[in-house]
């Protein structure tokens, strides 16, 4: 086997041999064979040189004497290499790199093959004479001269070391007689072509040399046509070099190049494992598998130290497998299935020691590890596995798994250099696997964080029926910052929210959680949708300003889109506004789909200063369907948003279907390829409170109206079967109506809503908002709201057109069913 240095020397020698001038000289120093290349180099034709002394082309007697000395040295050592000056036909001298090789004939005679190359045509890095001589002397060249019938007439000693054929078997025989197999036929065909055309060519073939009988070597033969004095074909000269090292180096480079282009293109651990197996077959092995601990695909930390595995065996799963045979019959386990690791097996040893295992000739005899691994034993015998390598997949002091390589059809067993290549291949893949594992851990954390922050149960109350779907982005894009919500409001109303934070990963999920909390807080203030978005925009901008250094580091700007709507089941009116978000779809009870014209608004957090958002109020028929979604549901890598909108509308136009079925139908219409962004869908079907659940009165602003209001409320509560709430409700109504008369102007509107709670509302045209405070002992006022807060479930106020509305909610008596039930 050639070293790397020898390989580097042989490759330039090959190029020089194929471009060299060749001459055949007998023992008397007479030229007996000449080539076209020699004529081009020194200017003499075969007719002018053949039959003449070799000194014809030497510039002086001094060089002639030197050649005689070289001849003596060649008799002793078999060849000589160096540099010499040669006289060109036109009289000038050219410096040539020269190699003289001694050839033996059948009758024990000797001839010399002279191979010369013009130094002036060599690369600048090869001009050093000492380097040239070292190069030529360290690259053994096998030489054969064939006659016109392609029979061997002359050969040097090196040729036997190349292919193992002795001289007595070679002399007088053609290649097809002295060699066997298809390689001999191919070589003979090329020899005949060179003999007939007179051209020089290069032929590559494989053979097992005597010094390495189990390892097939690659040889490169440069073939030259020798001419006699009349210019006729005298025979063919073959100069052969063992290029196994160069071939394997190129194969090694090809495999490693495949690694760089085919491994690491995904952040999915299992796909990366499969890529490693695919690269190894058939470039390195006939069969390859990758096994990983079952925790690795989920991003968990690998075993800190390999020795730690002795305390508790890890469960491995097949993460990648490839074979030259369809269906991978060599594998006892399919992808994803648990893999058995037999004790004291090569697999167990590689994992515990952290060192690779090479078994060039797999020992399957009784008493070996294979007795304890019957499933593998069966596959090994059935498929003829004869050579095995097991390489642990390591990163620093951690083990990520193991890769196994086997040969079945390829008769050549694995060698040490194959193991080195396998280790380098696995080491490169280990980096990608570790990156994928770390990303999986971050993605799982982000996904868990997001799922914990999203609502686990949608509480639509009596206003809406709700269902949702959340589909995370693919493994490469990462979890995004989508969120949705159904938030109960006062007066049986609900807020419907959907949003999308810019970016992916844990930061996006955390930002989503903060925005969702902010929306809940703002919703509790009963702000109109347009005002709520304005407040939320301020919140997002403050979040971006909290850490200004991140902007200098090139991180993504904090931003989001949002759609906020409020639906009132009493009036069947829905008020909505959006901040750069995609518009909702509205489907009437007959299945007609429309997308309302909502002012788009600017996305949140752009920092454009005060940006007014516009709200639109719509009246919806009972049983209308509202679809809120993020752009990941309607956009894809291949289709624009219009196609996605049309696809969504078609999936939703199914009147009478349940919300869960509609959600599933929409998700099923998504493109089959992995989504590049999160897809979120929130479906709500509106309900309406009946007139028997609502009581409303317009009252004048007179002190006497307080008593009237108490009587009206008491009578209605009795009709609803809420006698237990009469006393507390009368107190609440007295306080609210009294405050409306005292601090408000214009008419007063009183309303009771009987749903999951009892809601009392009082509207007046004043702009003085109630404030809960603790009255001092000497104060005559200020205790009313405090008493209301103690007797009610909750209370609050909100702004409405022309004034304010104060509301109070009381829990229904235990066991009481509100009319909707």
PDB file of C-alpha atoms in Angstrom, residues 299-553:
ATOM      1  CA  UNK A 299     -32.978  16.628  21.920  1.00  0.00           C
ATOM      2  CA  UNK A 300     -32.034  15.132  25.282  1.00  0.00           C
ATOM      3  CA  UNK A 301     -28.421  15.262  26.371  1.00  0.00           C
ATOM      4  CA  UNK A 302     -26.382  12.208  25.340  1.00  0.00           C
ATOM      5  CA  UNK A 303     -24.508  10.094  27.841  1.00  0.00           C
ATOM      6  CA  UNK A 304     -21.916  12.400  29.374  1.00  0.00           C
ATOM      7  CA  UNK A 305     -19.301   9.635  29.478  1.00  0.00           C
ATOM      8  CA  UNK A 306     -19.324   6.412  27.561  1.00  0.00           C
ATOM      9  CA  UNK A 307     -18.375   4.443  30.679  1.00  0.00           C
ATOM     10  CA  UNK A 308     -21.590   5.660  32.324  1.00  0.00           C
ATOM     11  CA  UNK A 309     -23.515   3.317  30.041  1.00  0.00           C
ATOM     12  CA  UNK A 310     -22.444   0.381  32.172  1.00  0.00           C
ATOM     13  CA  UNK A 311     -24.870   1.383  34.944  1.00  0.00           C
ATOM     14  CA  UNK A 312     -27.958   1.380  32.786  1.00  0.00           C
ATOM     15  CA  UNK A 313     -28.204   0.074  29.218  1.00  0.00           C
ATOM     16  CA  UNK A 314     -29.455   2.563  26.700  1.00  0.00           C
ATOM     17  CA  UNK A 315     -32.307   1.793  24.355  1.00  0.00           C
ATOM     18  CA  UNK A 316     -31.218   2.306  20.763  1.00  0.00           C
ATOM     19  CA  UNK A 317     -33.429   2.833  17.768  1.00  0.00           C
ATOM     20  CA  UNK A 318     -32.609   2.460  14.110  1.00  0.00           C
ATOM     21  CA  UNK A 319     -32.235   5.974  12.725  1.00  0.00           C
ATOM     22  CA  UNK A 320     -30.834   5.204   9.277  1.00  0.00           C
ATOM     23  CA  UNK A 321     -30.219   2.226   7.047  1.00  0.00           C
ATOM     24  CA  UNK A 322     -29.138   1.710   3.446  1.00  0.00           C
ATOM     25  CA  UNK A 323     -28.183  -1.242   1.285  1.00  0.00           C
ATOM     26  CA  UNK A 324     -27.284  -2.099  -2.276  1.00  0.00           C
ATOM     27  CA  UNK A 325     -30.189  -4.556  -2.100  1.00  0.00           C
ATOM     28  CA  UNK A 326     -33.798  -3.307  -2.354  1.00  0.00           C
ATOM     29  CA  UNK A 327     -35.678  -3.497   0.897  1.00  0.00           C
ATOM     30  CA  UNK A 328     -32.493  -3.708   3.000  1.00  0.00           C
ATOM     31  CA  UNK A 329     -32.803  -7.448   3.760  1.00  0.00           C
ATOM     32  CA  UNK A 330     -29.677  -7.346   5.948  1.00  0.00           C
ATOM     33  CA  UNK A 331     -31.411  -5.356   8.712  1.00  0.00           C
ATOM     34  CA  UNK A 332     -33.400  -7.205  11.397  1.00  0.00           C
ATOM     35  CA  UNK A 333     -35.011  -3.889  12.405  1.00  0.00           C
ATOM     36  CA  UNK A 334     -36.939  -1.286  10.440  1.00  0.00           C
ATOM     37  CA  UNK A 335     -36.395   2.476  10.885  1.00  0.00           C
ATOM     38  CA  UNK A 336     -37.556   3.630  14.300  1.00  0.00           C
ATOM     39  CA  UNK A 337     -37.642   0.152  15.839  1.00  0.00           C
ATOM     40  CA  UNK A 338     -35.652  -0.643  19.012  1.00  0.00           C
ATOM     41  CA  UNK A 339     -32.280  -2.249  18.366  1.00  0.00           C
ATOM     42  CA  UNK A 340     -30.803  -5.027  20.492  1.00  0.00           C
ATOM     43  CA  UNK A 341     -27.169  -4.559  21.554  1.00  0.00           C
ATOM     44  CA  UNK A 342     -25.734  -7.936  22.563  1.00  0.00           C
ATOM     45  CA  UNK A 343     -23.243  -7.916  25.451  1.00  0.00           C
ATOM     46  CA  UNK A 344     -19.598  -8.372  24.480  1.00  0.00           C
ATOM     47  CA  UNK A 345     -20.481  -7.802  20.827  1.00  0.00           C
ATOM     48  CA  UNK A 346     -18.558  -5.401  18.563  1.00  0.00           C
ATOM     49  CA  UNK A 347     -21.424  -2.953  18.945  1.00  0.00           C
ATOM     50  CA  UNK A 348     -21.327  -3.121  22.734  1.00  0.00           C
ATOM     51  CA  UNK A 349     -17.540  -2.805  22.721  1.00  0.00           C
ATOM     52  CA  UNK A 350     -17.528   0.243  20.447  1.00  0.00           C
ATOM     53  CA  UNK A 351     -20.098   2.008  22.608  1.00  0.00           C
ATOM     54  CA  UNK A 352     -18.418   1.265  25.933  1.00  0.00           C
ATOM     55  CA  UNK A 353     -14.837   1.980  24.889  1.00  0.00           C
ATOM     56  CA  UNK A 354     -15.536   4.761  22.441  1.00  0.00           C
ATOM     57  CA  UNK A 355     -13.163   3.055  19.978  1.00  0.00           C
ATOM     58  CA  UNK A 356     -14.061   1.768  16.514  1.00  0.00           C
ATOM     59  CA  UNK A 357     -14.120  -1.951  15.782  1.00  0.00           C
ATOM     60  CA  UNK A 358     -12.786  -3.511  12.574  1.00  0.00           C
ATOM     61  CA  UNK A 359     -13.394  -7.160  11.763  1.00  0.00           C
ATOM     62  CA  UNK A 360     -11.987  -7.606   8.273  1.00  0.00           C
ATOM     63  CA  UNK A 361     -13.078 -11.237   8.152  1.00  0.00           C
ATOM     64  CA  UNK A 362     -16.203 -11.618  10.253  1.00  0.00           C
ATOM     65  CA  UNK A 363     -15.910 -14.587  12.588  1.00  0.00           C
ATOM     66  CA  UNK A 364     -19.265 -16.379  12.761  1.00  0.00           C
ATOM     67  CA  UNK A 365     -17.995 -19.608  14.250  1.00  0.00           C
ATOM     68  CA  UNK A 366     -19.642 -21.066  17.377  1.00  0.00           C
ATOM     69  CA  UNK A 367     -18.532 -19.546  20.652  1.00  0.00           C
ATOM     70  CA  UNK A 368     -18.306 -15.987  19.383  1.00  0.00           C
ATOM     71  CA  UNK A 369     -20.537 -13.022  20.206  1.00  0.00           C
ATOM     72  CA  UNK A 370     -22.902 -13.969  17.423  1.00  0.00           C
ATOM     73  CA  UNK A 371     -24.276 -16.814  19.567  1.00  0.00           C
ATOM     74  CA  UNK A 372     -25.889 -14.188  21.812  1.00  0.00           C
ATOM     75  CA  UNK A 373     -27.386 -12.214  18.939  1.00  0.00           C
ATOM     76  CA  UNK A 374     -29.605 -14.645  16.992  1.00  0.00           C
ATOM     77  CA  UNK A 375     -31.465 -12.000  14.996  1.00  0.00           C
ATOM     78  CA  UNK A 376     -28.264 -10.523  13.595  1.00  0.00           C
ATOM     79  CA  UNK A 377     -26.763 -13.991  13.141  1.00  0.00           C
ATOM     80  CA  UNK A 378     -29.671 -15.039  10.942  1.00  0.00           C
ATOM     81  CA  UNK A 379     -29.333 -11.960   8.723  1.00  0.00           C
ATOM     82  CA  UNK A 380     -25.539 -12.304   8.522  1.00  0.00           C
ATOM     83  CA  UNK A 381     -25.765 -15.893   7.268  1.00  0.00           C
ATOM     84  CA  UNK A 382     -28.666 -15.214   4.902  1.00  0.00           C
ATOM     85  CA  UNK A 383     -27.008 -12.220   3.224  1.00  0.00           C
ATOM     86  CA  UNK A 384     -23.357 -13.270   3.281  1.00  0.00           C
ATOM     87  CA  UNK A 385     -22.011 -10.498   5.503  1.00  0.00           C
ATOM     88  CA  UNK A 386     -18.263 -11.185   5.631  1.00  0.00           C
ATOM     89  CA  UNK A 387     -16.641  -7.923   6.786  1.00  0.00           C
ATOM     90  CA  UNK A 388     -17.738  -5.458   9.478  1.00  0.00           C
ATOM     91  CA  UNK A 389     -16.860  -2.042  10.900  1.00  0.00           C
ATOM     92  CA  UNK A 390     -18.547  -0.405  13.892  1.00  0.00           C
ATOM     93  CA  UNK A 391     -17.784   3.262  14.586  1.00  0.00           C
ATOM     94  CA  UNK A 392     -19.189   5.119  17.625  1.00  0.00           C
ATOM     95  CA  UNK A 393     -20.682   8.506  16.856  1.00  0.00           C
ATOM     96  CA  UNK A 394     -18.983  10.810  19.325  1.00  0.00           C
ATOM     97  CA  UNK A 395     -18.930  14.463  20.172  1.00  0.00           C
ATOM     98  CA  UNK A 396     -16.265  15.478  22.704  1.00  0.00           C
ATOM     99  CA  UNK A 397     -16.883  13.130  25.663  1.00  0.00           C
ATOM    100  CA  UNK A 398     -20.424  12.142  24.697  1.00  0.00           C
ATOM    101  CA  UNK A 399     -21.717   9.279  22.625  1.00  0.00           C
ATOM    102  CA  UNK A 400     -24.512  10.010  20.164  1.00  0.00           C
ATOM    103  CA  UNK A 401     -24.850   6.474  18.841  1.00  0.00           C
ATOM    104  CA  UNK A 402     -23.052   4.157  16.460  1.00  0.00           C
ATOM    105  CA  UNK A 403     -22.712   3.558  12.728  1.00  0.00           C
ATOM    106  CA  UNK A 404     -22.141   0.061  11.350  1.00  0.00           C
ATOM    107  CA  UNK A 405     -20.806  -0.802   7.904  1.00  0.00           C
ATOM    108  CA  UNK A 406     -20.769  -4.236   6.252  1.00  0.00           C
ATOM    109  CA  UNK A 407     -19.813  -5.845   2.962  1.00  0.00           C
ATOM    110  CA  UNK A 408     -21.743  -8.625   1.309  1.00  0.00           C
ATOM    111  CA  UNK A 409     -21.349  -8.546  -2.478  1.00  0.00           C
ATOM    112  CA  UNK A 410     -17.998  -6.723  -2.516  1.00  0.00           C
ATOM    113  CA  UNK A 411     -15.460  -9.555  -1.988  1.00  0.00           C
ATOM    114  CA  UNK A 412     -12.683  -7.277  -0.741  1.00  0.00           C
ATOM    115  CA  UNK A 413     -12.772  -7.049   3.069  1.00  0.00           C
ATOM    116  CA  UNK A 414     -12.500  -3.790   4.950  1.00  0.00           C
ATOM    117  CA  UNK A 415      -8.938  -2.625   5.624  1.00  0.00           C
ATOM    118  CA  UNK A 416      -7.456  -0.156   8.081  1.00  0.00           C
ATOM    119  CA  UNK A 417      -7.706   2.636   5.547  1.00  0.00           C
ATOM    120  CA  UNK A 418     -11.427   1.895   5.159  1.00  0.00           C
ATOM    121  CA  UNK A 419     -11.817   2.231   8.906  1.00  0.00           C
ATOM    122  CA  UNK A 420      -9.995   5.579   8.842  1.00  0.00           C
ATOM    123  CA  UNK A 421     -12.351   6.756   6.122  1.00  0.00           C
ATOM    124  CA  UNK A 422     -15.378   5.518   8.072  1.00  0.00           C
ATOM    125  CA  UNK A 423     -14.186   7.362  11.171  1.00  0.00           C
ATOM    126  CA  UNK A 424     -13.734  10.594   9.256  1.00  0.00           C
ATOM    127  CA  UNK A 425     -17.131  10.192   7.634  1.00  0.00           C
ATOM    128  CA  UNK A 426     -18.799   9.548  10.997  1.00  0.00           C
ATOM    129  CA  UNK A 427     -16.931  12.404  12.683  1.00  0.00           C
ATOM    130  CA  UNK A 428     -18.226  14.825  10.072  1.00  0.00           C
ATOM    131  CA  UNK A 429     -21.744  13.465  10.426  1.00  0.00           C
ATOM    132  CA  UNK A 430     -21.497  13.637  14.236  1.00  0.00           C
ATOM    133  CA  UNK A 431     -21.286  17.417  14.075  1.00  0.00           C
ATOM    134  CA  UNK A 432     -24.483  17.574  12.032  1.00  0.00           C
ATOM    135  CA  UNK A 433     -26.195  15.071  14.326  1.00  0.00           C
ATOM    136  CA  UNK A 434     -25.217  17.053  17.401  1.00  0.00           C
ATOM    137  CA  UNK A 435     -26.460  20.272  15.830  1.00  0.00           C
ATOM    138  CA  UNK A 436     -29.726  18.549  14.954  1.00  0.00           C
ATOM    139  CA  UNK A 437     -30.020  17.177  18.499  1.00  0.00           C
ATOM    140  CA  UNK A 438     -29.407  20.585  20.038  1.00  0.00           C
ATOM    141  CA  UNK A 439     -31.928  22.144  17.685  1.00  0.00           C
ATOM    142  CA  UNK A 440     -34.471  19.436  18.522  1.00  0.00           C
ATOM    143  CA  UNK A 441     -34.008  20.229  22.210  1.00  0.00           C
ATOM    144  CA  UNK A 442     -34.561  23.937  21.597  1.00  0.00           C
ATOM    145  CA  UNK A 443     -37.510  23.295  19.323  1.00  0.00           C
ATOM    146  CA  UNK A 444     -39.137  20.932  21.800  1.00  0.00           C
ATOM    147  CA  UNK A 445     -38.630  23.478  24.558  1.00  0.00           C
ATOM    148  CA  UNK A 446     -40.138  26.204  22.386  1.00  0.00           C
ATOM    149  CA  UNK A 447     -43.032  23.952  21.417  1.00  0.00           C
ATOM    150  CA  UNK A 448     -43.671  22.976  25.040  1.00  0.00           C
ATOM    151  CA  UNK A 449     -43.509  26.616  26.077  1.00  0.00           C
ATOM    152  CA  UNK A 450     -45.910  27.627  23.346  1.00  0.00           C
ATOM    153  CA  UNK A 451     -48.368  24.836  24.059  1.00  0.00           C
ATOM    154  CA  UNK A 452     -48.338  25.737  27.752  1.00  0.00           C
ATOM    155  CA  UNK A 453     -48.983  29.374  26.925  1.00  0.00           C
ATOM    156  CA  UNK A 454     -51.831  28.645  24.505  1.00  0.00           C
ATOM    157  CA  UNK A 455     -55.311  28.088  25.947  1.00  0.00           C
ATOM    158  CA  UNK A 456     -55.956  24.464  26.864  1.00  0.00           C
ATOM    159  CA  UNK A 457     -59.733  24.922  26.762  1.00  0.00           C
ATOM    160  CA  UNK A 458     -61.623  27.519  24.779  1.00  0.00           C
ATOM    161  CA  UNK A 459     -64.319  29.151  26.932  1.00  0.00           C
ATOM    162  CA  UNK A 460     -66.863  30.606  24.539  1.00  0.00           C
ATOM    163  CA  UNK A 461     -69.638  30.795  27.108  1.00  0.00           C
ATOM    164  CA  UNK A 462     -73.100  31.409  25.711  1.00  0.00           C
ATOM    165  CA  UNK A 463     -71.700  33.622  22.946  1.00  0.00           C
ATOM    166  CA  UNK A 464     -69.813  31.194  20.721  1.00  0.00           C
ATOM    167  CA  UNK A 465     -68.875  27.582  20.204  1.00  0.00           C
ATOM    168  CA  UNK A 466     -65.131  27.337  19.496  1.00  0.00           C
ATOM    169  CA  UNK A 467     -62.558  24.857  18.111  1.00  0.00           C
ATOM    170  CA  UNK A 468     -58.940  25.280  17.103  1.00  0.00           C
ATOM    171  CA  UNK A 469     -55.896  23.699  15.478  1.00  0.00           C
ATOM    172  CA  UNK A 470     -52.237  24.540  15.833  1.00  0.00           C
ATOM    173  CA  UNK A 471     -49.681  23.012  13.422  1.00  0.00           C
ATOM    174  CA  UNK A 472     -46.010  23.818  14.193  1.00  0.00           C
ATOM    175  CA  UNK A 473     -43.617  24.641  11.401  1.00  0.00           C
ATOM    176  CA  UNK A 474     -41.283  21.960  10.055  1.00  0.00           C
ATOM    177  CA  UNK A 475     -38.089  20.991  11.849  1.00  0.00           C
ATOM    178  CA  UNK A 476     -35.956  23.360   9.766  1.00  0.00           C
ATOM    179  CA  UNK A 477     -38.105  26.469  10.175  1.00  0.00           C
ATOM    180  CA  UNK A 478     -38.741  25.969  13.888  1.00  0.00           C
ATOM    181  CA  UNK A 479     -41.659  26.742  16.146  1.00  0.00           C
ATOM    182  CA  UNK A 480     -43.101  30.185  15.605  1.00  0.00           C
ATOM    183  CA  UNK A 481     -45.024  32.651  17.762  1.00  0.00           C
ATOM    184  CA  UNK A 482     -48.651  32.052  16.748  1.00  0.00           C
ATOM    185  CA  UNK A 483     -51.346  32.398  19.389  1.00  0.00           C
ATOM    186  CA  UNK A 484     -55.123  32.499  19.626  1.00  0.00           C
ATOM    187  CA  UNK A 485     -57.638  33.067  22.383  1.00  0.00           C
ATOM    188  CA  UNK A 486     -61.307  33.244  23.295  1.00  0.00           C
ATOM    189  CA  UNK A 487     -61.639  35.633  26.258  1.00  0.00           C
ATOM    190  CA  UNK A 488     -64.945  35.978  28.179  1.00  0.00           C
ATOM    191  CA  UNK A 489     -66.015  39.597  28.636  1.00  0.00           C
ATOM    192  CA  UNK A 490     -68.785  41.230  30.598  1.00  0.00           C
ATOM    193  CA  UNK A 491     -72.344  41.070  29.382  1.00  0.00           C
ATOM    194  CA  UNK A 492     -71.951  37.534  27.906  1.00  0.00           C
ATOM    195  CA  UNK A 493     -69.643  38.933  25.235  1.00  0.00           C
ATOM    196  CA  UNK A 494     -66.393  37.301  24.107  1.00  0.00           C
ATOM    197  CA  UNK A 495     -63.145  38.595  22.644  1.00  0.00           C
ATOM    198  CA  UNK A 496     -61.685  36.592  19.775  1.00  0.00           C
ATOM    199  CA  UNK A 497     -57.951  36.947  19.204  1.00  0.00           C
ATOM    200  CA  UNK A 498     -55.363  35.559  16.797  1.00  0.00           C
ATOM    201  CA  UNK A 499     -51.783  36.785  16.449  1.00  0.00           C
ATOM    202  CA  UNK A 500     -48.417  35.956  14.951  1.00  0.00           C
ATOM    203  CA  UNK A 501     -45.065  37.022  16.410  1.00  0.00           C
ATOM    204  CA  UNK A 502     -42.171  37.625  14.013  1.00  0.00           C
ATOM    205  CA  UNK A 503     -39.487  34.904  14.104  1.00  0.00           C
ATOM    206  CA  UNK A 504     -39.178  31.354  15.380  1.00  0.00           C
ATOM    207  CA  UNK A 505     -37.832  29.509  18.383  1.00  0.00           C
ATOM    208  CA  UNK A 506     -37.942  30.058  22.117  1.00  0.00           C
ATOM    209  CA  UNK A 507     -37.694  33.845  21.814  1.00  0.00           C
ATOM    210  CA  UNK A 508     -40.753  33.964  19.561  1.00  0.00           C
ATOM    211  CA  UNK A 509     -42.689  31.639  21.884  1.00  0.00           C
ATOM    212  CA  UNK A 510     -41.757  33.718  24.934  1.00  0.00           C
ATOM    213  CA  UNK A 511     -42.739  36.937  23.174  1.00  0.00           C
ATOM    214  CA  UNK A 512     -46.022  35.336  22.207  1.00  0.00           C
ATOM    215  CA  UNK A 513     -46.681  34.513  25.870  1.00  0.00           C
ATOM    216  CA  UNK A 514     -46.028  38.092  26.914  1.00  0.00           C
ATOM    217  CA  UNK A 515     -48.330  39.468  24.210  1.00  0.00           C
ATOM    218  CA  UNK A 516     -51.068  37.000  25.080  1.00  0.00           C
ATOM    219  CA  UNK A 517     -50.875  38.128  28.701  1.00  0.00           C
ATOM    220  CA  UNK A 518     -50.975  41.760  27.613  1.00  0.00           C
ATOM    221  CA  UNK A 519     -54.077  41.123  25.507  1.00  0.00           C
ATOM    222  CA  UNK A 520     -55.799  39.480  28.477  1.00  0.00           C
ATOM    223  CA  UNK A 521     -54.970  42.476  30.642  1.00  0.00           C
ATOM    224  CA  UNK A 522     -56.213  44.954  28.056  1.00  0.00           C
ATOM    225  CA  UNK A 523     -59.326  42.873  27.413  1.00  0.00           C
ATOM    226  CA  UNK A 524     -60.182  43.051  31.118  1.00  0.00           C
ATOM    227  CA  UNK A 525     -60.304  46.823  30.681  1.00  0.00           C
ATOM    228  CA  UNK A 526     -63.091  46.306  28.145  1.00  0.00           C
ATOM    229  CA  UNK A 527     -61.297  48.419  25.553  1.00  0.00           C
ATOM    230  CA  UNK A 528     -62.732  48.650  22.052  1.00  0.00           C
ATOM    231  CA  UNK A 529     -60.740  46.592  19.471  1.00  0.00           C
ATOM    232  CA  UNK A 530     -59.081  49.608  17.824  1.00  0.00           C
ATOM    233  CA  UNK A 531     -57.990  51.101  21.151  1.00  0.00           C
ATOM    234  CA  UNK A 532     -56.779  47.742  22.415  1.00  0.00           C
ATOM    235  CA  UNK A 533     -54.518  47.325  19.370  1.00  0.00           C
ATOM    236  CA  UNK A 534     -53.101  50.806  19.928  1.00  0.00           C
ATOM    237  CA  UNK A 535     -52.237  49.902  23.521  1.00  0.00           C
ATOM    238  CA  UNK A 536     -50.790  46.570  22.373  1.00  0.00           C
ATOM    239  CA  UNK A 537     -48.649  48.372  19.796  1.00  0.00           C
ATOM    240  CA  UNK A 538     -47.180  50.475  22.615  1.00  0.00           C
ATOM    241  CA  UNK A 539     -46.458  47.297  24.558  1.00  0.00           C
ATOM    242  CA  UNK A 540     -44.598  45.693  21.658  1.00  0.00           C
ATOM    243  CA  UNK A 541     -42.499  48.809  21.139  1.00  0.00           C
ATOM    244  CA  UNK A 542     -41.577  48.882  24.806  1.00  0.00           C
ATOM    245  CA  UNK A 543     -40.539  45.230  24.604  1.00  0.00           C
ATOM    246  CA  UNK A 544     -38.206  46.075  21.734  1.00  0.00           C
ATOM    247  CA  UNK A 545     -36.734  48.968  23.702  1.00  0.00           C
ATOM    248  CA  UNK A 546     -36.103  46.846  26.807  1.00  0.00           C
ATOM    249  CA  UNK A 547     -32.947  45.326  25.274  1.00  0.00           C
ATOM    250  CA  UNK A 548     -31.570  47.697  22.644  1.00  0.00           C
ATOM    251  CA  UNK A 549     -28.268  45.792  22.468  1.00  0.00           C
ATOM    252  CA  UNK A 550     -29.963  42.942  20.627  1.00  0.00           C
ATOM    253  CA  UNK A 551     -30.632  45.218  17.688  1.00  0.00           C
ATOM    254  CA  UNK A 552     -26.907  45.917  17.362  1.00  0.00           C
ATOM    255  CA  UNK A 553     -26.256  42.186  17.299  1.00  0.00           C
TER     256      UNK A 553
END
